[in-house]
PDB file of C-alpha atoms in Angstrom:
ATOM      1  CA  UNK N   1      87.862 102.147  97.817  1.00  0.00           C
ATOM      2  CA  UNK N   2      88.856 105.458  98.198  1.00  0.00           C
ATOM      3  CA  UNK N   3      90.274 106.803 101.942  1.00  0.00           C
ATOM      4  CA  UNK N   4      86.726 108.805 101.574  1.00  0.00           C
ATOM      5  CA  UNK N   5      83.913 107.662  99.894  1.00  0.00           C
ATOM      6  CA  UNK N   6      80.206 108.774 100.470  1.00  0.00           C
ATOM      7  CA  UNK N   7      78.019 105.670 100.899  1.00  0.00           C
ATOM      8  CA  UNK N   8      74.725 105.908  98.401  1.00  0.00           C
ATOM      9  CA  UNK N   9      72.211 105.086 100.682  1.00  0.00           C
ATOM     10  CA  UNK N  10      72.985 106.971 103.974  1.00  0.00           C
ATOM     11  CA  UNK N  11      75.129 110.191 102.263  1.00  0.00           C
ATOM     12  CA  UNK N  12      77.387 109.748 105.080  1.00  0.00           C
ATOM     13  CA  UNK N  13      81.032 109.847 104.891  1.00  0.00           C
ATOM     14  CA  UNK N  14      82.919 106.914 105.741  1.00  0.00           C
ATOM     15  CA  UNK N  15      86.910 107.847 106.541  1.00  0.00           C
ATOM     16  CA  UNK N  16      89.541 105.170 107.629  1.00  0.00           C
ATOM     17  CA  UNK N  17      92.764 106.654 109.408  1.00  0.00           C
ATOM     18  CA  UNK N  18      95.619 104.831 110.607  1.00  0.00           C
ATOM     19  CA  UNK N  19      96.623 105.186 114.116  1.00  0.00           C
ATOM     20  CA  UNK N  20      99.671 104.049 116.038  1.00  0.00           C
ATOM     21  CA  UNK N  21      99.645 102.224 119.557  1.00  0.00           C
ATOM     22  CA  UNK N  22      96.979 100.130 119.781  1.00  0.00           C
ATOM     23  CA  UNK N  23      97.581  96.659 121.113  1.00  0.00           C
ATOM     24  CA  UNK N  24      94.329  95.328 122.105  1.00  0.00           C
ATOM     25  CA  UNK N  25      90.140  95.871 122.592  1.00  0.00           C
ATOM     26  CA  UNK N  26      90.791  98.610 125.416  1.00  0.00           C
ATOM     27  CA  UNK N  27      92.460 100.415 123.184  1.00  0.00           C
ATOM     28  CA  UNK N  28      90.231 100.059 120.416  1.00  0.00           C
ATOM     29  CA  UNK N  29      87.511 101.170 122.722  1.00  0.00           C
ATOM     30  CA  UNK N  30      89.043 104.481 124.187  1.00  0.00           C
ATOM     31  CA  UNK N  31      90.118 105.546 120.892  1.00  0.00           C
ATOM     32  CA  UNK N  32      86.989 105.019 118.832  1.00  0.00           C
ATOM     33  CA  UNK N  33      84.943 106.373 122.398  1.00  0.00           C
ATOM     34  CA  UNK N  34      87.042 110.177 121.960  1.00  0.00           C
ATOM     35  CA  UNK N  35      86.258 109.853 118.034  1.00  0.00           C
ATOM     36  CA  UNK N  36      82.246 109.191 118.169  1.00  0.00           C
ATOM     37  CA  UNK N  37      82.148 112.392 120.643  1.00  0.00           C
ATOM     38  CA  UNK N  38      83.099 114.539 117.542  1.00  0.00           C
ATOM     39  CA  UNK N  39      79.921 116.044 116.150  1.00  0.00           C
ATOM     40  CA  UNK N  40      78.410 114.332 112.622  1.00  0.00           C
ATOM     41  CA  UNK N  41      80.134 110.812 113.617  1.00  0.00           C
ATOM     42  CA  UNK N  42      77.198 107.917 113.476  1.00  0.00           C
ATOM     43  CA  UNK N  43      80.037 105.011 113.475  1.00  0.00           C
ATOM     44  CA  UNK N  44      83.287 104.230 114.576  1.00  0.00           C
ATOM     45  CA  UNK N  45      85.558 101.029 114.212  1.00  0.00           C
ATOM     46  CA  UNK N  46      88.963 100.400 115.431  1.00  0.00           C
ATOM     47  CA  UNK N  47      91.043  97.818 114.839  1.00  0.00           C
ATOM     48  CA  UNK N  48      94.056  97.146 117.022  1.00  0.00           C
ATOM     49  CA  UNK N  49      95.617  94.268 114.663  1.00  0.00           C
ATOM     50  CA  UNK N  50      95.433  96.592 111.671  1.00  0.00           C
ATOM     51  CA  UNK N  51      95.957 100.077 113.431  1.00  0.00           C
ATOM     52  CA  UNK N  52      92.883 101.497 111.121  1.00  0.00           C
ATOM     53  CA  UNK N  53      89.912 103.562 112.587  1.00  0.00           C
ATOM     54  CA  UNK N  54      86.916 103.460 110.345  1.00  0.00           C
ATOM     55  CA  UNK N  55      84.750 106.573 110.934  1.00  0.00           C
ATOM     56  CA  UNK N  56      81.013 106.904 109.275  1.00  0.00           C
ATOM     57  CA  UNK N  57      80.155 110.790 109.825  1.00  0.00           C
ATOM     58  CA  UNK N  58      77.154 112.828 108.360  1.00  0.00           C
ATOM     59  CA  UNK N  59      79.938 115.694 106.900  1.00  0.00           C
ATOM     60  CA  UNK N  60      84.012 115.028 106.208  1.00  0.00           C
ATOM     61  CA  UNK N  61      85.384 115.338 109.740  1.00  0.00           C
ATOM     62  CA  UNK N  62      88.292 118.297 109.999  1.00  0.00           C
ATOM     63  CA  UNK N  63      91.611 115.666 110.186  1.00  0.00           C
ATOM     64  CA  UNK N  64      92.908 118.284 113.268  1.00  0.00           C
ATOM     65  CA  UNK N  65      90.063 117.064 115.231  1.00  0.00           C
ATOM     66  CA  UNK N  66      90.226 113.574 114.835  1.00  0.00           C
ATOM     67  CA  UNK N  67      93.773 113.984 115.750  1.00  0.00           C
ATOM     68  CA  UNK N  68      93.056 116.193 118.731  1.00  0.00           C
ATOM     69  CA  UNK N  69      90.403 112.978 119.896  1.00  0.00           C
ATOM     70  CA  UNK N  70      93.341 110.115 118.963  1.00  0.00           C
ATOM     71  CA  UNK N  71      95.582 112.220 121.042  1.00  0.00           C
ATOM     72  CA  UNK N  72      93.074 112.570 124.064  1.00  0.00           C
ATOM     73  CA  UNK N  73      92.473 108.807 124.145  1.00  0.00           C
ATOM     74  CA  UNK N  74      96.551 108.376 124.042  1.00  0.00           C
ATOM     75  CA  UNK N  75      97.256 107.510 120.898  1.00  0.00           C
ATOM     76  CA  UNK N  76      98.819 108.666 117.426  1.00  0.00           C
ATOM     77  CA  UNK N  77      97.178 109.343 114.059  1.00  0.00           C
ATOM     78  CA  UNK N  78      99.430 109.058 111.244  1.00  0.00           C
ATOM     79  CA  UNK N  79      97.179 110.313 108.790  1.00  0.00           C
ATOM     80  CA  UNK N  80      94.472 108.429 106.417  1.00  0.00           C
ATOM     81  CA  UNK N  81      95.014 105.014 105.338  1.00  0.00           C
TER      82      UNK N  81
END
């Protein structure tokens, strides 16, 4: 699967970054709480063990704003995975 990939029955965009600093389910929650504020996302899963966010949005999501959000909740994105 592709970094991006529009599911068939919903049209959204699902998107799965890889972010630094995440140790445990706090973490998870802060940084996938600053991420569903952005407007368009419907879903967000982090994963602490794996460092991946998984991000379902209506539209692609502008990367600087994801990173602005990952950055608010205290952590770092490193880019897609």
């Amino acid at each position: 699967m592709t970094a991006e990939a529009r599911t068939s029955e919903s049209n959204a965009v699902t998107t799965v970054y890889q972010v630094t600093g995440m140790t445990c389910g706090h973490c998870e929650g802060a940084v996938a709480g600053e991420i569903g504020e952005l407007p368009g996302v419907s879903s967000v899963q982090a994963v602490a063990a794996t460092g991946q966010v998984t991000v379902a949005s209506a539209a692609p999501l502008d990367e600087q704003a994801v990173r602005a959000a990952v950055d608010e909740a205290g952590y770092e994105l490193t880019g897609r995975a």
